[in-house]
JSON list of C-alpha atoms in Angstrom, two decimals:
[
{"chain": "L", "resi": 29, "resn": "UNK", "atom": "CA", "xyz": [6.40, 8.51, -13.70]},
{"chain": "L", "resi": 30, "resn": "UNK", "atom": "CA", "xyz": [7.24, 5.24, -15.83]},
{"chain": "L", "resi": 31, "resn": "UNK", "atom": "CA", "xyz": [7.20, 4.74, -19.15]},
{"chain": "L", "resi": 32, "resn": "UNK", "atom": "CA", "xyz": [8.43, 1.91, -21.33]},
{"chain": "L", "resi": 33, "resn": "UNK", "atom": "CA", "xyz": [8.97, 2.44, -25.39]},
{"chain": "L", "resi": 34, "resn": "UNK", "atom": "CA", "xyz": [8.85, 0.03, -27.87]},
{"chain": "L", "resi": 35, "resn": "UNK", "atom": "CA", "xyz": [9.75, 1.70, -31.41]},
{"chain": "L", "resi": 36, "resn": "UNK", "atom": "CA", "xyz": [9.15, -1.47, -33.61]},
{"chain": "L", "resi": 37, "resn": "UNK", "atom": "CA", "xyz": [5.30, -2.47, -33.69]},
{"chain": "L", "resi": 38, "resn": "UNK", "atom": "CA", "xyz": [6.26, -5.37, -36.76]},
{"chain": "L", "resi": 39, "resn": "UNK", "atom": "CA", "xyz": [9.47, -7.14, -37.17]},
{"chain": "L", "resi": 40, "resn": "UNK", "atom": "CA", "xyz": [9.09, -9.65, -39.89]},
{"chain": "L", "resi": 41, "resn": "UNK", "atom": "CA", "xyz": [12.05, -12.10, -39.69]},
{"chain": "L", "resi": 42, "resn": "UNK", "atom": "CA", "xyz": [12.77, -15.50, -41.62]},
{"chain": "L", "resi": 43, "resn": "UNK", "atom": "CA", "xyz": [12.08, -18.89, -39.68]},
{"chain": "L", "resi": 44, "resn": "UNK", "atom": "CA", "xyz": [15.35, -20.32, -37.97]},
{"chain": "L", "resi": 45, "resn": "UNK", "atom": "CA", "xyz": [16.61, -16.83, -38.28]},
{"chain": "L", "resi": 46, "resn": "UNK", "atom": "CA", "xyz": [17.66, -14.65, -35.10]},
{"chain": "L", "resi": 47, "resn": "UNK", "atom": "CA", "xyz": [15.80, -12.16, -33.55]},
{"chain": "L", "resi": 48, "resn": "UNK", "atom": "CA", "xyz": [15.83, -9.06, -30.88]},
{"chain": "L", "resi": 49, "resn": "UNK", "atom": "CA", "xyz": [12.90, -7.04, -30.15]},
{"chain": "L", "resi": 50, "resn": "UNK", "atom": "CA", "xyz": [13.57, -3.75, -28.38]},
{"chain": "L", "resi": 51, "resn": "UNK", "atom": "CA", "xyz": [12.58, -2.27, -25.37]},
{"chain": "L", "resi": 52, "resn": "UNK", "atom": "CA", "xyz": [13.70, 1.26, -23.74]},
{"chain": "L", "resi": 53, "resn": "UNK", "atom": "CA", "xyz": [12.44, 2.11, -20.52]},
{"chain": "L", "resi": 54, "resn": "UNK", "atom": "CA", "xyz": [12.27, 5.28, -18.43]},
{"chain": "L", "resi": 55, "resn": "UNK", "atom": "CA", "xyz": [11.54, 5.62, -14.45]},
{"chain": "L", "resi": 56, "resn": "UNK", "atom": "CA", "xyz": [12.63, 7.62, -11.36]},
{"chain": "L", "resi": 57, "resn": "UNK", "atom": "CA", "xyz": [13.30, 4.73, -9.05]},
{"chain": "L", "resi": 58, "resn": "UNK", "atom": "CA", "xyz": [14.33, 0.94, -9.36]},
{"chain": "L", "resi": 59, "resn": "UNK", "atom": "CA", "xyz": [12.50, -1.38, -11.36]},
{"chain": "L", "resi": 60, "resn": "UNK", "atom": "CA", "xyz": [10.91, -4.45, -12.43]},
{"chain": "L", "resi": 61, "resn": "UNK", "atom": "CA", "xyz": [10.82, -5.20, -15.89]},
{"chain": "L", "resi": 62, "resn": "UNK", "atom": "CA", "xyz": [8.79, -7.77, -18.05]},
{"chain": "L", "resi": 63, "resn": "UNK", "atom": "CA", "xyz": [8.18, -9.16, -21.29]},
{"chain": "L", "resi": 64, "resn": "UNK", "atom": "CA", "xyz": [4.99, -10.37, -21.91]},
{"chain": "L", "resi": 65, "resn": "UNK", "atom": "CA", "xyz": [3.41, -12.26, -25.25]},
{"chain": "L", "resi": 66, "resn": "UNK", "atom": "CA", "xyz": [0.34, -12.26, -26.76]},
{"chain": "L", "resi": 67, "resn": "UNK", "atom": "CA", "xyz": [-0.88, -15.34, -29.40]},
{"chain": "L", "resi": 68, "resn": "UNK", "atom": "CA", "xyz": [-4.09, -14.28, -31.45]},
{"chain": "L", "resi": 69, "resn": "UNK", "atom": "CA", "xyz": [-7.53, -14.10, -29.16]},
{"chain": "L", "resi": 70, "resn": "UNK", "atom": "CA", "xyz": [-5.62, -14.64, -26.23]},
{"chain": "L", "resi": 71, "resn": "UNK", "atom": "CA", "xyz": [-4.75, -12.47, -23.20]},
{"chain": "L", "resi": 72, "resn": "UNK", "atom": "CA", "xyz": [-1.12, -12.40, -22.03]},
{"chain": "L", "resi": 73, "resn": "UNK", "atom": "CA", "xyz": [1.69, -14.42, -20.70]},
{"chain": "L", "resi": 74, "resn": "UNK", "atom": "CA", "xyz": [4.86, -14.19, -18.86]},
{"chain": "L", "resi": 75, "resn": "UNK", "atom": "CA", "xyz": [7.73, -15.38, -21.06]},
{"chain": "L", "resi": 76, "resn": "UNK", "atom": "CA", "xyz": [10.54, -13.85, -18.76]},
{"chain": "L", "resi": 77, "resn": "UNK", "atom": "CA", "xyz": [10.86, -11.00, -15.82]},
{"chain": "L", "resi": 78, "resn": "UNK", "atom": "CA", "xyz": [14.02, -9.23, -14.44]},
{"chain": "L", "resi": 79, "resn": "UNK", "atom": "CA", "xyz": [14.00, -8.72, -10.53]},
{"chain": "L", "resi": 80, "resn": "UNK", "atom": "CA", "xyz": [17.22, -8.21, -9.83]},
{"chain": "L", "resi": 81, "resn": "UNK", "atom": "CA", "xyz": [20.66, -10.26, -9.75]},
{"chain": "L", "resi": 82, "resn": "UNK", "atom": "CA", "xyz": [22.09, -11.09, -12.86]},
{"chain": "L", "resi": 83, "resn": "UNK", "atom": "CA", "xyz": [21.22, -9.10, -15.75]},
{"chain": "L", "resi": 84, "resn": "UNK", "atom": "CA", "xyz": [20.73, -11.79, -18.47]},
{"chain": "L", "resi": 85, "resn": "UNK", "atom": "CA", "xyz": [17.47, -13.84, -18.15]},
{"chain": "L", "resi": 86, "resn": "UNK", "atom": "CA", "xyz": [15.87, -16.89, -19.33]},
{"chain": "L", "resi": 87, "resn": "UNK", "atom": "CA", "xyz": [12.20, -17.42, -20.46]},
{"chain": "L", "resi": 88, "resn": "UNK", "atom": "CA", "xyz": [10.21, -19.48, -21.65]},
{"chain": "L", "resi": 89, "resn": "UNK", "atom": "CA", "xyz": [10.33, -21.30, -25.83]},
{"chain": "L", "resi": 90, "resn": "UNK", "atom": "CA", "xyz": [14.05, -20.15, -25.91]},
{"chain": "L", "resi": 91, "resn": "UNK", "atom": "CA", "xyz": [13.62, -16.09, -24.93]},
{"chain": "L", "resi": 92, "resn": "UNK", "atom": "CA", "xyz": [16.33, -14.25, -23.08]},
{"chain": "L", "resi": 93, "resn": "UNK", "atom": "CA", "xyz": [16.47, -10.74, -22.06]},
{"chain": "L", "resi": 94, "resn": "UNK", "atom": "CA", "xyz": [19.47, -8.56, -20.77]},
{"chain": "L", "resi": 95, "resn": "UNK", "atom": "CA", "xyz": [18.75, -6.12, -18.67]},
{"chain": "L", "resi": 96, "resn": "UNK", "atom": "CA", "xyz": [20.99, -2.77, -18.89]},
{"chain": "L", "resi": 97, "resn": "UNK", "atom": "CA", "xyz": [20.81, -0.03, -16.38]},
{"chain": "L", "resi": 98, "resn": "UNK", "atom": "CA", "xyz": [22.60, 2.36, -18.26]},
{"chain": "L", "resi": 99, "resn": "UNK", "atom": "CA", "xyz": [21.27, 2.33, -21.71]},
{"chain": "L", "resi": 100, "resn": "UNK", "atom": "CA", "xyz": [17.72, 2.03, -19.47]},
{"chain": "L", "resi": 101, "resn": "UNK", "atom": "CA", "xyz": [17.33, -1.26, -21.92]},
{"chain": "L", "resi": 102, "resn": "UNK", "atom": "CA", "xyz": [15.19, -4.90, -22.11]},
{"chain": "L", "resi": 103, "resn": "UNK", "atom": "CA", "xyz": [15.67, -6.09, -25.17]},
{"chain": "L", "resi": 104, "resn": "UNK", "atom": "CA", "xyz": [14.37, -9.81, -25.99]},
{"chain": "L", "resi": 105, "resn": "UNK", "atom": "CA", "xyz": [16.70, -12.22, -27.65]},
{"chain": "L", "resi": 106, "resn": "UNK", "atom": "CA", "xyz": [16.02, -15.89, -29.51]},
{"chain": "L", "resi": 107, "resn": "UNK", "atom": "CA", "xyz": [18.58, -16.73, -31.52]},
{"chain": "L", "resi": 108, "resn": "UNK", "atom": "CA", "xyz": [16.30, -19.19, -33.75]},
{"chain": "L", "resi": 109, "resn": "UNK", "atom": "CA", "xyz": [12.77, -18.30, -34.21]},
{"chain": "L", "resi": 110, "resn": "UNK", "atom": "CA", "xyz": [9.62, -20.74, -34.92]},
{"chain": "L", "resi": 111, "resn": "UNK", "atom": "CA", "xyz": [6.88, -20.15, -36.77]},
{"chain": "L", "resi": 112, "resn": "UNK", "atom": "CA", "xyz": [4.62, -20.83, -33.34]},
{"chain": "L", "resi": 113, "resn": "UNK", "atom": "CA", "xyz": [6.78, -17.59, -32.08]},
{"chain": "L", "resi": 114, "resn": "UNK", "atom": "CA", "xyz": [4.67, -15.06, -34.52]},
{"chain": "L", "resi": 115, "resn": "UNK", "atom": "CA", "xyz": [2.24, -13.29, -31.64]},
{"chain": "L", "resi": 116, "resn": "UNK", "atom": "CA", "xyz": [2.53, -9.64, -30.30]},
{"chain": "L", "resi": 117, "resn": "UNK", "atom": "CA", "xyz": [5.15, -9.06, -27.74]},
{"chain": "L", "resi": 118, "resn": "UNK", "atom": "CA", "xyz": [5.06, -6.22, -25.11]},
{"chain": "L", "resi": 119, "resn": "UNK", "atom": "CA", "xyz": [7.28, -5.06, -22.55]},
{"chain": "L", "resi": 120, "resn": "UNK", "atom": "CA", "xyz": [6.47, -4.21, -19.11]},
{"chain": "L", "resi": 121, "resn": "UNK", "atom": "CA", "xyz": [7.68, -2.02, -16.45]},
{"chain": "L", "resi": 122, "resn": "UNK", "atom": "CA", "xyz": [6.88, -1.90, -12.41]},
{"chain": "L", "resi": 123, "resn": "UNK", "atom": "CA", "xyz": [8.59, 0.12, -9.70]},
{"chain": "L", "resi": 124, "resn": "UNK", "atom": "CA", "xyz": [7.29, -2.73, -7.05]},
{"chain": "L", "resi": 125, "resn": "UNK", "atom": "CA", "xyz": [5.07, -2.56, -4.21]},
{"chain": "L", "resi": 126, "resn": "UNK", "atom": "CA", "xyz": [1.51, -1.65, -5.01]},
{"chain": "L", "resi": 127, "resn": "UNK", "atom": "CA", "xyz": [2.59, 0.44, -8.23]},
{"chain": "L", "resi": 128, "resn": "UNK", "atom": "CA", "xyz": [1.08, -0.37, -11.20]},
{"chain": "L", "resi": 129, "resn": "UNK", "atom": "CA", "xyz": [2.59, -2.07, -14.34]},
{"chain": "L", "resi": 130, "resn": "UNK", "atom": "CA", "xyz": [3.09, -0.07, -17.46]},
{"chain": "L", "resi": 131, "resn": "UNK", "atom": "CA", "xyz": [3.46, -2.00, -20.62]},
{"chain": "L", "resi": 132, "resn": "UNK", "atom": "CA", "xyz": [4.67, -0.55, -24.13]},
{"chain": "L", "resi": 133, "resn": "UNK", "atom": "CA", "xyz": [3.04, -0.36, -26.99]},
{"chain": "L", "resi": 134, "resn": "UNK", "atom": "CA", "xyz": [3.72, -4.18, -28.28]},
{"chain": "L", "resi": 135, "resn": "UNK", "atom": "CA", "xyz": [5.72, -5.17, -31.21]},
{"chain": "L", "resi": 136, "resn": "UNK", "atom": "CA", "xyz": [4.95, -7.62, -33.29]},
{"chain": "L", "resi": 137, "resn": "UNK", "atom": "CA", "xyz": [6.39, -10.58, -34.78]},
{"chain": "L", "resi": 138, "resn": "UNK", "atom": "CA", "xyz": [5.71, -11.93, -38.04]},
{"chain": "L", "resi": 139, "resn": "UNK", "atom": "CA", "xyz": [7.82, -15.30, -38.58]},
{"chain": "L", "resi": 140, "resn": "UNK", "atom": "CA", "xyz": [8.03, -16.29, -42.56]},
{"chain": "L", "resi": 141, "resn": "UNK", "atom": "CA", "xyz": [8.86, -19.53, -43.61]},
{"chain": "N", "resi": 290, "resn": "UNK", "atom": "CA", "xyz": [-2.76, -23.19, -12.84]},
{"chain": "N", "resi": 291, "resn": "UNK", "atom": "CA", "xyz": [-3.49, -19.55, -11.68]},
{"chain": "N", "resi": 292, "resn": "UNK", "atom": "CA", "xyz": [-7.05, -18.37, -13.12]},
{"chain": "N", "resi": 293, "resn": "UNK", "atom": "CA", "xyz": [-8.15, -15.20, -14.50]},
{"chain": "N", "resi": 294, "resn": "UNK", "atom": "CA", "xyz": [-12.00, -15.52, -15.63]},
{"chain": "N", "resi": 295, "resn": "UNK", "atom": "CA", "xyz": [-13.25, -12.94, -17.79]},
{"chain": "N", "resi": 296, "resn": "UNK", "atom": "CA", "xyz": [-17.24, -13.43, -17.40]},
{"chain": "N", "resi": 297, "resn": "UNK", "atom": "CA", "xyz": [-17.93, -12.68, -21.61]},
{"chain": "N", "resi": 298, "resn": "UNK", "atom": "CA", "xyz": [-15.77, -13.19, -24.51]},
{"chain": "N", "resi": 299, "resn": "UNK", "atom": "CA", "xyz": [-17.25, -11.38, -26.87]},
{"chain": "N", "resi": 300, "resn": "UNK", "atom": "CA", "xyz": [-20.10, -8.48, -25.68]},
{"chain": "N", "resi": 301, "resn": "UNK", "atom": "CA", "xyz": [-22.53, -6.14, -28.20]},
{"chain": "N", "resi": 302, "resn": "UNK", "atom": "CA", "xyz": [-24.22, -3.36, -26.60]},
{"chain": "N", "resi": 303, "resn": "UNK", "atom": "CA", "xyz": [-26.02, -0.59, -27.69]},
{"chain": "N", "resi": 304, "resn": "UNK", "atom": "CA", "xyz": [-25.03, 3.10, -27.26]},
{"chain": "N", "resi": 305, "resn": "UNK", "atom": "CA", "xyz": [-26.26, 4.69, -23.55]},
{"chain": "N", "resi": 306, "resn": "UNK", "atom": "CA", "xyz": [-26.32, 1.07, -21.97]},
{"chain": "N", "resi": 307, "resn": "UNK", "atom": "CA", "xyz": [-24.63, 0.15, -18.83]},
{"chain": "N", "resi": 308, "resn": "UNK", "atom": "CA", "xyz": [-22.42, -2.35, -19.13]},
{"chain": "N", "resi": 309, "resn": "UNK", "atom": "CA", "xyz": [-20.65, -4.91, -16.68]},
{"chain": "N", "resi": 310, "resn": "UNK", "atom": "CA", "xyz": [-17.61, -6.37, -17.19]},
{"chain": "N", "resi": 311, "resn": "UNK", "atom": "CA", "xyz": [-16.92, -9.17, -14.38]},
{"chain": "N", "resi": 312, "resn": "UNK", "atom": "CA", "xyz": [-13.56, -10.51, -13.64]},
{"chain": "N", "resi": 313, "resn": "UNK", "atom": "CA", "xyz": [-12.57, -13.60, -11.36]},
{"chain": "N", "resi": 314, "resn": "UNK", "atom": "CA", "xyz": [-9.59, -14.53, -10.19]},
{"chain": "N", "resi": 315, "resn": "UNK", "atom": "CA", "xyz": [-8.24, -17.90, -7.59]},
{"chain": "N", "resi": 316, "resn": "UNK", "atom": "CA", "xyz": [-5.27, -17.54, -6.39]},
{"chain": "N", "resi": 317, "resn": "UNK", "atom": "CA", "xyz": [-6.06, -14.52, -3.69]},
{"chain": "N", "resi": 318, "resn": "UNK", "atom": "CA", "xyz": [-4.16, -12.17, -5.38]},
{"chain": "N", "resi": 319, "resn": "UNK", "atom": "CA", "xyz": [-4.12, -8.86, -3.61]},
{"chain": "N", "resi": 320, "resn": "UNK", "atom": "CA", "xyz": [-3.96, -6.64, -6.87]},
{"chain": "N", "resi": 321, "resn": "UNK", "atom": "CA", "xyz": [-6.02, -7.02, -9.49]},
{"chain": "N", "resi": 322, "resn": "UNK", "atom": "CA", "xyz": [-6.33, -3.89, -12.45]},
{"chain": "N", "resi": 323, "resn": "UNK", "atom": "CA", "xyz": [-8.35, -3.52, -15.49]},
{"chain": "N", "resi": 324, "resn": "UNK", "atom": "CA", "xyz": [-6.71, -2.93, -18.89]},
{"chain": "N", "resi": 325, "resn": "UNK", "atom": "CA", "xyz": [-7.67, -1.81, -22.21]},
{"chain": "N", "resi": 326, "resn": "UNK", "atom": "CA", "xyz": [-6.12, -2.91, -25.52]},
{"chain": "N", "resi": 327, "resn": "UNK", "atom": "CA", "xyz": [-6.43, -1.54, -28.44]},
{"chain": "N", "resi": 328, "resn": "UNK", "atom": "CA", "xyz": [-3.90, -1.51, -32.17]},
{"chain": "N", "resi": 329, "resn": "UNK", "atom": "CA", "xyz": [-1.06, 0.48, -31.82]},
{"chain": "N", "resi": 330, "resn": "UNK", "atom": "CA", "xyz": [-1.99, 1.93, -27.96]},
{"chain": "N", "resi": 331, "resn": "UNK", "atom": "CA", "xyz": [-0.81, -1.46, -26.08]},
{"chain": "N", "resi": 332, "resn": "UNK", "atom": "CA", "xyz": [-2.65, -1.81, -22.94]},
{"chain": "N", "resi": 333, "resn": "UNK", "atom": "CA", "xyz": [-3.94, 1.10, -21.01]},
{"chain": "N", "resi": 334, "resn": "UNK", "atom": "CA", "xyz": [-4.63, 0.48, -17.57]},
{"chain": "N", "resi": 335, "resn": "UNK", "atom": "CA", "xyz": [-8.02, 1.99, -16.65]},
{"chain": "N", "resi": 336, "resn": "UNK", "atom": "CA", "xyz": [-8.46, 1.29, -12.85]},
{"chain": "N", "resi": 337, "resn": "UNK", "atom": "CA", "xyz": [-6.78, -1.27, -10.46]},
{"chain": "N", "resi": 338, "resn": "UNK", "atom": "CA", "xyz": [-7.19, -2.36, -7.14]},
{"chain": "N", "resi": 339, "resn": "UNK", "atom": "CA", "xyz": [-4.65, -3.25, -4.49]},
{"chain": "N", "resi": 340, "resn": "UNK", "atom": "CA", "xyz": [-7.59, -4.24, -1.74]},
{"chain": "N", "resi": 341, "resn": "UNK", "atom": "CA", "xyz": [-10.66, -5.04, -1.02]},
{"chain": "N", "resi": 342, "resn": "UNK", "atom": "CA", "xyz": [-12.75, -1.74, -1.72]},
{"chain": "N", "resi": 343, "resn": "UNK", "atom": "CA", "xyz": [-9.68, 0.09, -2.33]},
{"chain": "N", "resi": 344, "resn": "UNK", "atom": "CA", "xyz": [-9.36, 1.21, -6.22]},
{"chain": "N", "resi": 345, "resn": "UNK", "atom": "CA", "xyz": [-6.67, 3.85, -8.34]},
{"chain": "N", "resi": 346, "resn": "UNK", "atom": "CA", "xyz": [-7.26, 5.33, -10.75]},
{"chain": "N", "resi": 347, "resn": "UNK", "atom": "CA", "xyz": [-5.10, 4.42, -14.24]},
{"chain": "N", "resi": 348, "resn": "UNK", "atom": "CA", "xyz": [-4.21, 6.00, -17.20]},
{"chain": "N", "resi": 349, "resn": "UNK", "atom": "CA", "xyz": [-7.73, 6.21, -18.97]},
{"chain": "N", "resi": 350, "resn": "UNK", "atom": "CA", "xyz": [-10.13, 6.41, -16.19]},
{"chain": "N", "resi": 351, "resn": "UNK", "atom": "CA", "xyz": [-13.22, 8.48, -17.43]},
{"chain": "N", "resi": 352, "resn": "UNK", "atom": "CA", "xyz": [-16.03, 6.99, -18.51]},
{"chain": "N", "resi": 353, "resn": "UNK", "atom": "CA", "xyz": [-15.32, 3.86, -16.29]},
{"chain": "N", "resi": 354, "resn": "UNK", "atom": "CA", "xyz": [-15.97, 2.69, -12.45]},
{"chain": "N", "resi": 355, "resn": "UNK", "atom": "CA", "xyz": [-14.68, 0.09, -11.13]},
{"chain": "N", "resi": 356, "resn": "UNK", "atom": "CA", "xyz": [-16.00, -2.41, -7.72]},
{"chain": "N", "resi": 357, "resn": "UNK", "atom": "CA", "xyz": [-14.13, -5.10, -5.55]},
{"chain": "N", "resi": 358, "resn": "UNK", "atom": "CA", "xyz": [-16.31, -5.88, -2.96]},
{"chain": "N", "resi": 359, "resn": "UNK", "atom": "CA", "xyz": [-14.74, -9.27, -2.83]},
{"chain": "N", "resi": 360, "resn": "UNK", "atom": "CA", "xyz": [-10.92, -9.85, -3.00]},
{"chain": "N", "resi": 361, "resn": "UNK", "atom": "CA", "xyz": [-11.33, -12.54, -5.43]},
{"chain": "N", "resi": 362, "resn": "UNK", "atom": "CA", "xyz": [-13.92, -10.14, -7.96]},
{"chain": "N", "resi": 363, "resn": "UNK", "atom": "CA", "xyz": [-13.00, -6.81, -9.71]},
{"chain": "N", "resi": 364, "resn": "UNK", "atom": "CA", "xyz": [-16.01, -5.52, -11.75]},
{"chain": "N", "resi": 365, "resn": "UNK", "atom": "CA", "xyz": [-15.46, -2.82, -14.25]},
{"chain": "N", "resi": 366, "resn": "UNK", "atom": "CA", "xyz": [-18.79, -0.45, -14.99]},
{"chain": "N", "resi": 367, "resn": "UNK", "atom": "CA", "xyz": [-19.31, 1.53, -18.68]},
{"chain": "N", "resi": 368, "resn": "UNK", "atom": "CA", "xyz": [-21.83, 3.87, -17.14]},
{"chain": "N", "resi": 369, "resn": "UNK", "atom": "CA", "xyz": [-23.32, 4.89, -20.26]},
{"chain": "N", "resi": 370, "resn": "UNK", "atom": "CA", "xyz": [-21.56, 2.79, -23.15]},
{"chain": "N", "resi": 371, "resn": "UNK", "atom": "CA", "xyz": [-20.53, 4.68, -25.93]},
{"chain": "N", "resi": 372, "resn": "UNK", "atom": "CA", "xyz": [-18.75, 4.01, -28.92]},
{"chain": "N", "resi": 373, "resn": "UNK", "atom": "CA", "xyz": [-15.34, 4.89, -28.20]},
{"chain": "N", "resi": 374, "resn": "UNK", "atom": "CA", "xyz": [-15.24, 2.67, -25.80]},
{"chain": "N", "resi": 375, "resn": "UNK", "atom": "CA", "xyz": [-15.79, -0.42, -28.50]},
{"chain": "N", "resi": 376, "resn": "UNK", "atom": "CA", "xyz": [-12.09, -2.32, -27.58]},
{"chain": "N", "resi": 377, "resn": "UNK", "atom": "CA", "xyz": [-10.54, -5.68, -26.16]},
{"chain": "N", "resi": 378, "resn": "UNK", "atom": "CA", "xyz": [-10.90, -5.31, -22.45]},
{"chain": "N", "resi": 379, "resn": "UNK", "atom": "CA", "xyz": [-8.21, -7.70, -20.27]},
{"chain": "N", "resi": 380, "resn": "UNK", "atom": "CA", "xyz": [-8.47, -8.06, -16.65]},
{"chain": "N", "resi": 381, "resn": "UNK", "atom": "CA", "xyz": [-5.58, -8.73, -14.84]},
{"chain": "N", "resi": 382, "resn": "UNK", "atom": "CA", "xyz": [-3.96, -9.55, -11.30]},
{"chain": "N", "resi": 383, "resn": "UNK", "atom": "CA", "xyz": [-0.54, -9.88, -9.56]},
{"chain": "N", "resi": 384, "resn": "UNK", "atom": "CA", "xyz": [0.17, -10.95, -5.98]},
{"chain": "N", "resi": 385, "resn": "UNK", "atom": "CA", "xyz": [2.32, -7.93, -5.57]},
{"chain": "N", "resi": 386, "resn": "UNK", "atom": "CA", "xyz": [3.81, -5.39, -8.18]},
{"chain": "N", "resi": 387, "resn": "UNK", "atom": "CA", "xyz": [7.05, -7.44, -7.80]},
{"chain": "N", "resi": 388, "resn": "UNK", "atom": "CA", "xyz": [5.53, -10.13, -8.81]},
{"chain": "N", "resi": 389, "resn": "UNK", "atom": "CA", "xyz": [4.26, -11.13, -12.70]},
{"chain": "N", "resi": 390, "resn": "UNK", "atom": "CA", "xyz": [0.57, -10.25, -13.48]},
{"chain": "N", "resi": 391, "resn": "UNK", "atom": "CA", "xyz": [-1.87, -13.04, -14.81]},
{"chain": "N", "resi": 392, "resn": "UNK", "atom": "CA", "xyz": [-4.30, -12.21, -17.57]},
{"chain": "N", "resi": 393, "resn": "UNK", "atom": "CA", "xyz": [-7.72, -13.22, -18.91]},
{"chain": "N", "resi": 394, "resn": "UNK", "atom": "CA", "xyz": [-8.70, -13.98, -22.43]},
{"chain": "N", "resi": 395, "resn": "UNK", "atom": "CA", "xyz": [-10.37, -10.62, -22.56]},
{"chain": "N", "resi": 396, "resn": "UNK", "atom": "CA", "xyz": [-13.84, -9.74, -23.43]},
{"chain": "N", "resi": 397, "resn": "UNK", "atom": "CA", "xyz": [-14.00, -7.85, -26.93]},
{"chain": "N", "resi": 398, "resn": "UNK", "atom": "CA", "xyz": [-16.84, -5.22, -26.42]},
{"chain": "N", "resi": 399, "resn": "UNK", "atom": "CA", "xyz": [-18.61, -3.70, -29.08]},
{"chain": "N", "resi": 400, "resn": "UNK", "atom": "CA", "xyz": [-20.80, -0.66, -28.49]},
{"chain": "N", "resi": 401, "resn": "UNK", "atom": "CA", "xyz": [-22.82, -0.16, -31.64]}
]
C-alpha cells in the first residue's frame, strides 16, 4: 500500500519570503510522485511531477521539488513567494501502470503581505 | 487544452434521492477516477476506472456506484443520498498512472 503524509495543513509565510512545504511518502515499490495545487473553487493542477532521472524538478510559477529516496521525501521549494501563490497544495503519489494516485492531505498556504 | 467537464457545479438534493454525478473528459484518456474532497481529509478516491466498463474500487467506496459505458464518460451514482455524503466531488483522469491526472472544477453537493 501507498501513502503520502503531509504534516503541515497551513503555513503562513511573508510575501517575497521563502518557502518549503513538506511531503513524506511511503510505498512498497517505485514511484511517481506529484505536487498538485488547488486556487479557491477550482479543481487541481499539475505544478511539477518526478518520473525519474534527476532528482530536482522544475514546475510551474517558480516551484521546484527534490526528490529523495532515502528520507522517502518531496518537498516543494520557491524561494520567493507571491501573493497569487496562497491556494492549497497537495502531494501525490503513484506506483505507475493502472495504480491509482494517492494524494495527502493538502497543506495550505497563506501568503501575507 | 485537456478537458475535464463536471456536468453541475453546485447540486442540492434531498435526503433518499438518487443522485448523478456526470463527468466528461476529451482527450481519450484511458483512466479516469472519482474523488472526494473534503477539509482536512484531502481527496479520497471513491471509484476509478482504467477501461471501458471496467471499474476499482477506492478508498471510500460504499454508498457509491460508479458507470463508464463510454471511454470518454465516468458517471458516479449516490444511490440513496444521504447527508454524509454532502462534500466537493472532483472527477479526474490520466492517460496512464505514469502520467499527471487532469481535474474538473468539481461539483459541490449538498444533501439536505
Amino acid at each position: 500500500a501507498q501513502s503520502v503524509t503531509q504534516l503541515d495543513s497551513q503555513v503562513p509565510v511573508f510575501e517575497e519570503a521563502p518557502v518549503e512545504l513538506r511531503c513524506n511518502y511511503s510505498s512498497s515499490v517505485s514511484v511517481y510522485l506529484f505536487w498538485y495545487v488547488q486556487y479557491p473553487n477550482q479543481g487541481l493542477q499539475l505544478l511539477l511531477k518526478y518520473l525519474s532521472g534527476s532528482t530536482l524538478v522544475k514546475g510551474i510559477n517558480g516551484f521546484e521539488a527534490e526528490f529523495n529516496k532515502s528520507q522517502t521525501s518531496f518537498h516543494l521549494r520557491k524561494p520567493s513567494v507571491h501573493i497569487s501563490d496562497t491556494a492549497e497544495y497537495f502531494c501525490a503519489v503513484s506506483s505507475g501502470g493502472y495504480q491509482k494516485v494517492t494524494f495527502g492531505t493538502g497543506t495550505k498556504l497563506q501568503v501575507i503581505p | 487544452d485537456v478537458k475535464v467537464t463536471q456536468s453541475s457545479r453546485y447540486l442540492v438534493k434531498r435526503t433518499g434521492e438518487k443522485v448523478f454525478l456526470e463527468c466528461v473528459q476529451d482527450m481519450d484518456h484511458e483512466n479516469m477516477f472519482w474523488y472526494r474532497q473534503d477539509p482536512g481529509l484531502g481527496l479520497r478516491l471513491i471509484y476509478f476506472s482504467y477501461d471501458v466498463k471496467m471499474k476499482e474500487k477506492g478508498d471510500i467506496p460504499e454508498g457509491y456506484s460508479v458507470s463508464r459505458e463510454k471511454k470518454e464518460r465516468f458517471s458516479l451514482i449516490l444511490e440513496s443520498a444521504s447527508t454524509n455524503q454532502t462534500s466537493m466531488y472532483l472527477c479526474a483522469s490520466s492517460f496512464s498512472g505514469y502520467t499527471e491526472a487532469f481535474f474538473g472544477q468539481g461539483t459541490r453537493l449538498t444533501v439536505v
